[in-house]
């Protein structure tokens, strides 16, 4: 398995919960600068794989490499700091914070995240300066996602689709290398879905790498260059959408549904 | 219906008081002062007595203010369920006491260090105790922290009381808590007379006080009261600085959803430990300055009920809001705690009250209520809490959503007002 140009490599990943094996020896790579889709029927182990990659679960066995370095078993914040940032299936906004505060939270290594720098008057000036810089950056990102009109709204008041946009925008504020999106289009109306996909494509063109877990087969087939199909905790097929559509095993796994 | 009534009351309050935090606090304390003054006049107090009553209320309110603010940092900002407030107060107070008490002073035994160093030592000890408590519990769900802290606070109180720790000799130096007899040490309240002597012309206060009928101890008491108020203001300032910063933003995020904060690269455990240490240090300092102000404490000051009182005050004021914390401290300590006590001390002998509630219903209900007011206030606090939970679970000022940035984020793209 080549790792050249592959920021993310999952190798024989295994995750057991008690007697149940949710992920059973999954291996795949995500190539640099691609929009890769991860699909599979319910219970295929997509979300568990996701949680193993991002450090929410520590896998029972197997390895995860990001940019050539092993990240297996690291804490979620350590993985995020390396530039591998995720979003959540059910958008997890910080509801009692405004959209703007949500965005300001994300940037890494903020000077003011030190308690001392926040309270000592002499050091606080630098924090204020940094905050002003971030504010400008946040406005830019909010405008890119066309949610700048919601800047001062509490995140709890946003619609499902707006939350998904905010979540992606917020993840982007961490200055990631690669984004893992867990069902970014679930519960999003068609207009916003189009907007969201446009943004994802634009960002991919800028060089970001995406791994997309999605339920909606059509979306994956239309938008992803490469598709990984999981079934019963294992990778069933891997390839371009056209190949996947013809794959007998995949068709069987989906009980003959046309893909 | 009740919703609109509550809304209307809040709206009227807002029109009368405005949105300014300082004005809100001023109006609240002013209201408490007014009631207390009227009661004191009715009880036949002279000027000195009235002033002393208001002083006592303010000391109470400032003491609660400090502790509620410290708890707000834990529970209001970060969502850390610390129900061991009394324990951390005890550690701060006792360590400061032991460090500052002269060796010859008995009961208890100390090191006789300068008071500022002793105070720092006490805060540090409380902070370390906080970190040690939090370390194992922070990995787990919030309720475990609650169990650990409440247990710890009782362990601390019982250890203080135990004869084993009353006097301990370590390498020829004798230190100890004094056990059940309590511990004596240089009184923080002596700082007042020291300050009066230190400030040029400060001693003028004594004859000036005497001229209007305020005795010398009340004058020093008033100065110590101002010191406590200044500390409360400093706590408030510190919390605003912490809240309105990227650090505070992460705390708020932890409260809302810790997994999100860590998915954005924040090491939430470090943030929680830091904030726990700071809050515990403040609790230790608050305990020393307030409950320890007379230069003598024993274990009875640190029973778990003080923890629950501080929580009640925070819930009334509104978790998450600093101004709400101070308001909650004033309302709880003034209206719910001090005034009923004042009434029971001054008005009970006026009439023979009925012995039971049933008797009271058919006769002198008011007399019965006054006679039993110190017990009934706990009923009133309970009723108030139930009412709050149903009608306004966020407290007076909770959910006002304090800003979480070092700059003003409001306003448009051009930048809004740029003040810090």
PDB file of N, CA and C in Angstrom, chain A residues 125-173:
ATOM      1  N   UNK A 125      -3.013  43.110  26.161  1.00  0.00           N
ATOM      2  CA  UNK A 125      -3.018  43.937  24.957  1.00  0.00           C
ATOM      3  C   UNK A 125      -2.751  43.078  23.722  1.00  0.00           C
ATOM      4  N   UNK A 126      -1.803  42.149  23.858  1.00  0.00           N
ATOM      5  CA  UNK A 126      -1.468  41.280  22.725  1.00  0.00           C
ATOM      6  C   UNK A 126      -2.640  40.369  22.375  1.00  0.00           C
ATOM      7  N   UNK A 127      -3.376  39.955  23.420  1.00  0.00           N
ATOM      8  CA  UNK A 127      -4.551  39.102  23.190  1.00  0.00           C
ATOM      9  C   UNK A 127      -5.589  39.873  22.391  1.00  0.00           C
ATOM     10  N   UNK A 128      -5.793  41.130  22.781  1.00  0.00           N
ATOM     11  CA  UNK A 128      -6.787  41.964  22.100  1.00  0.00           C
ATOM     12  C   UNK A 128      -6.412  42.131  20.631  1.00  0.00           C
ATOM     13  N   UNK A 129      -5.124  42.375  20.382  1.00  0.00           N
ATOM     14  CA  UNK A 129      -4.672  42.543  19.000  1.00  0.00           C
ATOM     15  C   UNK A 129      -4.946  41.275  18.197  1.00  0.00           C
ATOM     16  N   UNK A 130      -4.635  40.133  18.812  1.00  0.00           N
ATOM     17  CA  UNK A 130      -4.850  38.866  18.122  1.00  0.00           C
ATOM     18  C   UNK A 130      -6.331  38.644  17.825  1.00  0.00           C
ATOM     19  N   UNK A 131      -7.168  39.008  18.789  1.00  0.00           N
ATOM     20  CA  UNK A 131      -8.612  38.845  18.612  1.00  0.00           C
ATOM     21  C   UNK A 131      -9.114  39.678  17.432  1.00  0.00           C
ATOM     22  N   UNK A 132      -8.561  40.881  17.285  1.00  0.00           N
ATOM     23  CA  UNK A 132      -8.980  41.732  16.154  1.00  0.00           C
ATOM     24  C   UNK A 132      -8.619  41.074  14.833  1.00  0.00           C
ATOM     25  N   UNK A 133      -7.416  40.472  14.790  1.00  0.00           N
ATOM     26  CA  UNK A 133      -7.000  39.779  13.580  1.00  0.00           C
ATOM     27  C   UNK A 133      -7.938  38.625  13.263  1.00  0.00           C
ATOM     28  N   UNK A 134      -8.296  37.879  14.312  1.00  0.00           N
ATOM     29  CA  UNK A 134      -9.187  36.733  14.128  1.00  0.00           C
ATOM     30  C   UNK A 134     -10.568  37.193  13.668  1.00  0.00           C
ATOM     31  N   UNK A 135     -10.994  38.324  14.226  1.00  0.00           N
ATOM     32  CA  UNK A 135     -12.325  38.813  13.869  1.00  0.00           C
ATOM     33  C   UNK A 135     -12.417  39.035  12.361  1.00  0.00           C
ATOM     34  N   UNK A 136     -11.387  39.619  11.791  1.00  0.00           N
ATOM     35  CA  UNK A 136     -11.381  39.859  10.349  1.00  0.00           C
ATOM     36  C   UNK A 136     -11.440  38.540   9.589  1.00  0.00           C
ATOM     37  N   UNK A 137     -10.671  37.563  10.086  1.00  0.00           N
ATOM     38  CA  UNK A 137     -10.640  36.253   9.445  1.00  0.00           C
ATOM     39  C   UNK A 137     -12.009  35.573   9.506  1.00  0.00           C
ATOM     40  N   UNK A 138     -12.661  35.715  10.663  1.00  0.00           N
ATOM     41  CA  UNK A 138     -13.976  35.106  10.845  1.00  0.00           C
ATOM     42  C   UNK A 138     -14.972  35.710   9.857  1.00  0.00           C
ATOM     43  N   UNK A 139     -14.940  37.027   9.720  1.00  0.00           N
ATOM     44  CA  UNK A 139     -15.866  37.661   8.772  1.00  0.00           C
ATOM     45  C   UNK A 139     -15.673  37.100   7.376  1.00  0.00           C
ATOM     46  N   UNK A 140     -14.417  36.936   6.975  1.00  0.00           N
ATOM     47  CA  UNK A 140     -14.126  36.415   5.642  1.00  0.00           C
ATOM     48  C   UNK A 140     -14.736  35.031   5.455  1.00  0.00           C
ATOM     49  N   UNK A 141     -14.507  34.176   6.461  1.00  0.00           N
ATOM     50  CA  UNK A 141     -15.001  32.802   6.359  1.00  0.00           C
ATOM     51  C   UNK A 141     -16.532  32.774   6.366  1.00  0.00           C
ATOM     52  N   UNK A 142     -17.132  33.594   7.232  1.00  0.00           N
ATOM     53  CA  UNK A 142     -18.593  33.625   7.284  1.00  0.00           C
ATOM     54  C   UNK A 142     -19.168  34.076   5.944  1.00  0.00           C
ATOM     55  N   UNK A 143     -18.494  35.018   5.303  1.00  0.00           N
ATOM     56  CA  UNK A 143     -18.973  35.491   4.001  1.00  0.00           C
ATOM     57  C   UNK A 143     -18.827  34.415   2.939  1.00  0.00           C
ATOM     58  N   UNK A 144     -17.724  33.669   3.024  1.00  0.00           N
ATOM     59  CA  UNK A 144     -17.508  32.585   2.070  1.00  0.00           C
ATOM     60  C   UNK A 144     -18.655  31.576   2.159  1.00  0.00           C
ATOM     61  N   UNK A 145     -19.122  31.308   3.369  1.00  0.00           N
ATOM     62  CA  UNK A 145     -20.219  30.351   3.546  1.00  0.00           C
ATOM     63  C   UNK A 145     -21.591  31.016   3.505  1.00  0.00           C
ATOM     64  N   UNK A 146     -21.587  32.318   3.244  1.00  0.00           N
ATOM     65  CA  UNK A 146     -22.830  33.093   3.173  1.00  0.00           C
ATOM     66  C   UNK A 146     -23.691  32.941   4.418  1.00  0.00           C
ATOM     67  N   UNK A 147     -23.042  32.950   5.566  1.00  0.00           N
ATOM     68  CA  UNK A 147     -23.818  32.972   6.811  1.00  0.00           C
ATOM     69  C   UNK A 147     -23.419  34.193   7.646  1.00  0.00           C
ATOM     70  N   UNK A 148     -22.848  35.200   6.980  1.00  0.00           N
ATOM     71  CA  UNK A 148     -22.414  36.376   7.732  1.00  0.00           C
ATOM     72  C   UNK A 148     -23.592  37.142   8.326  1.00  0.00           C
ATOM     73  N   UNK A 149     -24.767  37.001   7.690  1.00  0.00           N
ATOM     74  CA  UNK A 149     -25.939  37.693   8.257  1.00  0.00           C
ATOM     75  C   UNK A 149     -26.365  37.070   9.588  1.00  0.00           C
ATOM     76  N   UNK A 150     -25.854  35.872   9.880  1.00  0.00           N
ATOM     77  CA  UNK A 150     -26.227  35.200  11.135  1.00  0.00           C
ATOM     78  C   UNK A 150     -25.163  35.384  12.212  1.00  0.00           C
ATOM     79  N   UNK A 151     -24.158  36.215  11.935  1.00  0.00           N
ATOM     80  CA  UNK A 151     -22.977  36.296  12.797  1.00  0.00           C
ATOM     81  C   UNK A 151     -23.306  36.413  14.278  1.00  0.00           C
ATOM     82  N   UNK A 152     -24.306  37.233  14.609  1.00  0.00           N
ATOM     83  CA  UNK A 152     -24.549  37.497  16.026  1.00  0.00           C
ATOM     84  C   UNK A 152     -25.740  36.718  16.576  1.00  0.00           C
ATOM     85  N   UNK A 153     -26.207  35.786  15.777  1.00  0.00           N
ATOM     86  CA  UNK A 153     -27.295  34.915  16.211  1.00  0.00           C
ATOM     87  C   UNK A 153     -26.717  33.835  17.130  1.00  0.00           C
ATOM     88  N   UNK A 154     -27.502  33.423  18.131  1.00  0.00           N
ATOM     89  CA  UNK A 154     -27.047  32.286  18.931  1.00  0.00           C
ATOM     90  C   UNK A 154     -27.160  31.021  18.110  1.00  0.00           C
ATOM     91  N   UNK A 155     -26.144  30.176  18.193  1.00  0.00           N
ATOM     92  CA  UNK A 155     -26.080  28.996  17.342  1.00  0.00           C
ATOM     93  C   UNK A 155     -27.296  28.104  17.553  1.00  0.00           C
ATOM     94  N   UNK A 156     -27.852  28.140  18.766  1.00  0.00           N
ATOM     95  CA  UNK A 156     -29.033  27.343  19.060  1.00  0.00           C
ATOM     96  C   UNK A 156     -30.251  27.745  18.238  1.00  0.00           C
ATOM     97  N   UNK A 157     -30.241  28.959  17.671  1.00  0.00           N
ATOM     98  CA  UNK A 157     -31.399  29.431  16.895  1.00  0.00           C
ATOM     99  C   UNK A 157     -31.288  29.125  15.409  1.00  0.00           C
ATOM    100  N   UNK A 158     -30.199  28.481  14.990  1.00  0.00           N
ATOM    101  CA  UNK A 158     -29.991  28.225  13.568  1.00  0.00           C
ATOM    102  C   UNK A 158     -30.792  27.017  13.094  1.00  0.00           C
ATOM    103  N   UNK A 159     -31.103  26.996  11.795  1.00  0.00           N
ATOM    104  CA  UNK A 159     -31.775  25.833  11.224  1.00  0.00           C
ATOM    105  C   UNK A 159     -30.746  24.717  11.038  1.00  0.00           C
ATOM    106  N   UNK A 160     -31.247  23.518  10.785  1.00  0.00           N
ATOM    107  CA  UNK A 160     -30.352  22.374  10.628  1.00  0.00           C
ATOM    108  C   UNK A 160     -29.283  22.621   9.578  1.00  0.00           C
ATOM    109  N   UNK A 161     -29.695  23.147   8.429  1.00  0.00           N
ATOM    110  CA  UNK A 161     -28.759  23.377   7.339  1.00  0.00           C
ATOM    111  C   UNK A 161     -27.736  24.438   7.685  1.00  0.00           C
ATOM    112  N   UNK A 162     -28.213  25.498   8.331  1.00  0.00           N
ATOM    113  CA  UNK A 162     -27.294  26.570   8.731  1.00  0.00           C
ATOM    114  C   UNK A 162     -26.261  26.059   9.719  1.00  0.00           C
ATOM    115  N   UNK A 163     -26.717  25.152  10.588  1.00  0.00           N
ATOM    116  CA  UNK A 163     -25.771  24.570  11.547  1.00  0.00           C
ATOM    117  C   UNK A 163     -24.669  23.806  10.851  1.00  0.00           C
ATOM    118  N   UNK A 164     -25.055  23.056   9.794  1.00  0.00           N
ATOM    119  CA  UNK A 164     -24.060  22.282   9.057  1.00  0.00           C
ATOM    120  C   UNK A 164     -23.047  23.219   8.406  1.00  0.00           C
ATOM    121  N   UNK A 165     -23.545  24.328   7.879  1.00  0.00           N
ATOM    122  CA  UNK A 165     -22.640  25.310   7.288  1.00  0.00           C
ATOM    123  C   UNK A 165     -21.694  25.867   8.347  1.00  0.00           C
ATOM    124  N   UNK A 166     -22.282  26.209   9.492  1.00  0.00           N
ATOM    125  CA  UNK A 166     -21.464  26.762  10.574  1.00  0.00           C
ATOM    126  C   UNK A 166     -20.414  25.746  11.015  1.00  0.00           C
ATOM    127  N   UNK A 167     -20.835  24.488  11.085  1.00  0.00           N
ATOM    128  CA  UNK A 167     -19.902  23.476  11.566  1.00  0.00           C
ATOM    129  C   UNK A 167     -18.708  23.329  10.623  1.00  0.00           C
ATOM    130  N   UNK A 168     -19.000  23.378   9.333  1.00  0.00           N
ATOM    131  CA  UNK A 168     -17.916  23.290   8.356  1.00  0.00           C
ATOM    132  C   UNK A 168     -17.042  24.542   8.433  1.00  0.00           C
ATOM    133  N   UNK A 169     -17.696  25.692   8.542  1.00  0.00           N
ATOM    134  CA  UNK A 169     -16.948  26.953   8.630  1.00  0.00           C
ATOM    135  C   UNK A 169     -16.060  26.954   9.864  1.00  0.00           C
ATOM    136  N   UNK A 170     -16.615  26.466  10.960  1.00  0.00           N
ATOM    137  CA  UNK A 170     -15.868  26.445  12.218  1.00  0.00           C
ATOM    138  C   UNK A 170     -14.658  25.499  12.122  1.00  0.00           C
ATOM    139  N   UNK A 171     -14.896  24.336  11.498  1.00  0.00           N
ATOM    140  CA  UNK A 171     -13.794  23.385  11.331  1.00  0.00           C
ATOM    141  C   UNK A 171     -12.688  24.014  10.483  1.00  0.00           C
ATOM    142  N   UNK A 172     -13.094  24.788   9.486  1.00  0.00           N
ATOM    143  CA  UNK A 172     -12.129  25.425   8.601  1.00  0.00           C
ATOM    144  C   UNK A 172     -11.277  26.446   9.347  1.00  0.00           C
ATOM    145  N   UNK A 173     -11.859  27.076  10.363  1.00  0.00           N
ATOM    146  CA  UNK A 173     -11.140  28.082  11.146  1.00  0.00           C
ATOM    147  C   UNK A 173      -9.964  27.483  11.926  1.00  0.00           C
TER     148      UNK A 173
END
